[in-house]
């Protein structure tokens, strides 16, 4: 079989995004839109992937280097963005420097078309090969084709040309068959045609799409393959396109998780980053966002409005409504929320309960312990079966440094206790409500620090009248 090379065009400025970030770094499902395009290119198993970069090149390269440490692709630099035809000229120059042959095929992908799938590309590749055309296009028909290149056909329905929106006549603008910007080229045809491109158009750019007309001129017309779903070839040019592409990606992504046994009360309002992993029988309420490297084991329920980033949630745990969790590990059958906040470094053992308005940071809480109400636990090591009363606070910061609080197994902490860290409480001790703990508490003892209560009898009546 002939050699396949993939070019990814990603040098454009993305003016219509009105952003300081390069367009291809804007996120879809929590990762730059260029990432699924690179993944798709690699999934085609080509001999080589050449990525055309220009605008914001350093930023793009830095992001990709993190995700593809083994540098799965070569970069072709397009210093000045003079159009898609020029971008391909740059890619071809790099390609020719790296390989000797003229033969083979070149698949051109666009960095701003992130929802394209491998089966669709395969269909286009197969169809183009069967038709023995030097140029295959991915097309679709849109109710509103505004902004896209329109596919012009001759009287025999052969593809005549692609005309860009800016250059189209009123009649041409009415055509709803559009060019998806994804192509399979015979390398020789591409090489012969690309040098002759001219910027004789409204944009003053070198249009790759002019090669479609050339194919017709040399009597080897381009062939179109229709994408099964128009959204697959949705190009992102502005923020509205980005939102549409995100919505489509989310719909498809959530459908795939539901197929794998995840229940979603309202899939349109369930937000899962591409990197999240879920087990079967996870239940997600409306408005739940699972982000980053989050992993959720089976039979976990996450109630509405909760945001969970970079967390591991053990089997059967429940996250009640409106909780915010980041960088936490939650043990099996634990219960968190409603309105709880877990910050990085939180590790909860099995069956731990964290209730409303409780904040935990960089703390380990062992199995069967509870902190059910209005509490701050920071830099703490808490043993098992500890009861943390309402309003308990670790005073972990002295204005300069953080200090640890250690609470051993089966300690009972009364409400409104402060632990002035560093401090340690021994196994089974009891802290009386309202105590400020400043010294170590030995195992099995009661710690109490209170000002003795005074009652001034009849005081209320003796108080002078107001005003
Ligand atoms: C292009 C097509 C249009 C098609 C549409 C599909 C051309 C002339 N037009 O239009 O027919 O309907 O895609 O989405 O090709 N790029 C570079 N260097 C440049 C210019 C662009 O690398 O100098 C890259 C961009 O980063 C982008 C891709 O090429 O990823 C497409 O460029 P864009 O300017 O978005 O083209 P469209 O106007 O959308
Ligand atoms: Ca585009």
PDB file of C-alpha atoms in Angstrom, residues 1 8 26 57 73 81 83 101 114 117 129 143 148 165 171 196 203 213 257 264 282 308 325 398 403 409 411:
ATOM      1  CA  UNK A   1       0.000   0.000   0.000  1.00  0.00           C
ATOM      2  CA  UNK A   8      -2.572  19.168  10.176  1.00  0.00           C
ATOM      3  CA  UNK A  26      -9.222  26.584  23.057  1.00  0.00           C
ATOM      4  CA  UNK A  57       3.614  28.414  17.871  1.00  0.00           C
ATOM      5  CA  UNK A  73       4.810  14.453  14.833  1.00  0.00           C
ATOM      6  CA  UNK A  81      -0.173  32.962   7.488  1.00  0.00           C
ATOM      7  CA  UNK A  83      -3.746  30.923   3.557  1.00  0.00           C
ATOM      8  CA  UNK A 101       9.661   9.780  -2.729  1.00  0.00           C
ATOM      9  CA  UNK A 114     -12.122  18.671  16.321  1.00  0.00           C
ATOM     10  CA  UNK A 117     -13.976  10.555  13.718  1.00  0.00           C
ATOM     11  CA  UNK A 129      -9.290   5.344  -3.567  1.00  0.00           C
ATOM     12  CA  UNK A 143     -29.226  24.364   6.586  1.00  0.00           C
ATOM     13  CA  UNK A 148     -17.968  27.691   4.510  1.00  0.00           C
ATOM     14  CA  UNK A 165     -17.973  32.644   1.056  1.00  0.00           C
ATOM     15  CA  UNK A 171     -26.471  32.132  -6.444  1.00  0.00           C
ATOM     16  CA  UNK A 196       0.825  27.266  -9.118  1.00  0.00           C
ATOM     17  CA  UNK A 203      -8.955  37.335   0.937  1.00  0.00           C
ATOM     18  CA  UNK A 213     -10.916  23.413  -9.735  1.00  0.00           C
ATOM     19  CA  UNK A 257     -20.624   6.720  28.833  1.00  0.00           C
ATOM     20  CA  UNK A 264     -27.148  10.616  33.833  1.00  0.00           C
ATOM     21  CA  UNK A 282     -22.172   5.479  38.432  1.00  0.00           C
ATOM     22  CA  UNK A 308     -15.042  17.201  40.942  1.00  0.00           C
ATOM     23  CA  UNK A 325     -13.776  18.522  45.296  1.00  0.00           C
ATOM     24  CA  UNK A 398       0.539  31.022  62.315  1.00  0.00           C
ATOM     25  CA  UNK A 403       1.591  23.142  61.250  1.00  0.00           C
ATOM     26  CA  UNK A 409      -8.312   6.783  66.707  1.00  0.00           C
ATOM     27  CA  UNK A 411     -11.196  10.587  69.732  1.00  0.00           C
TER      28      UNK A 411
END
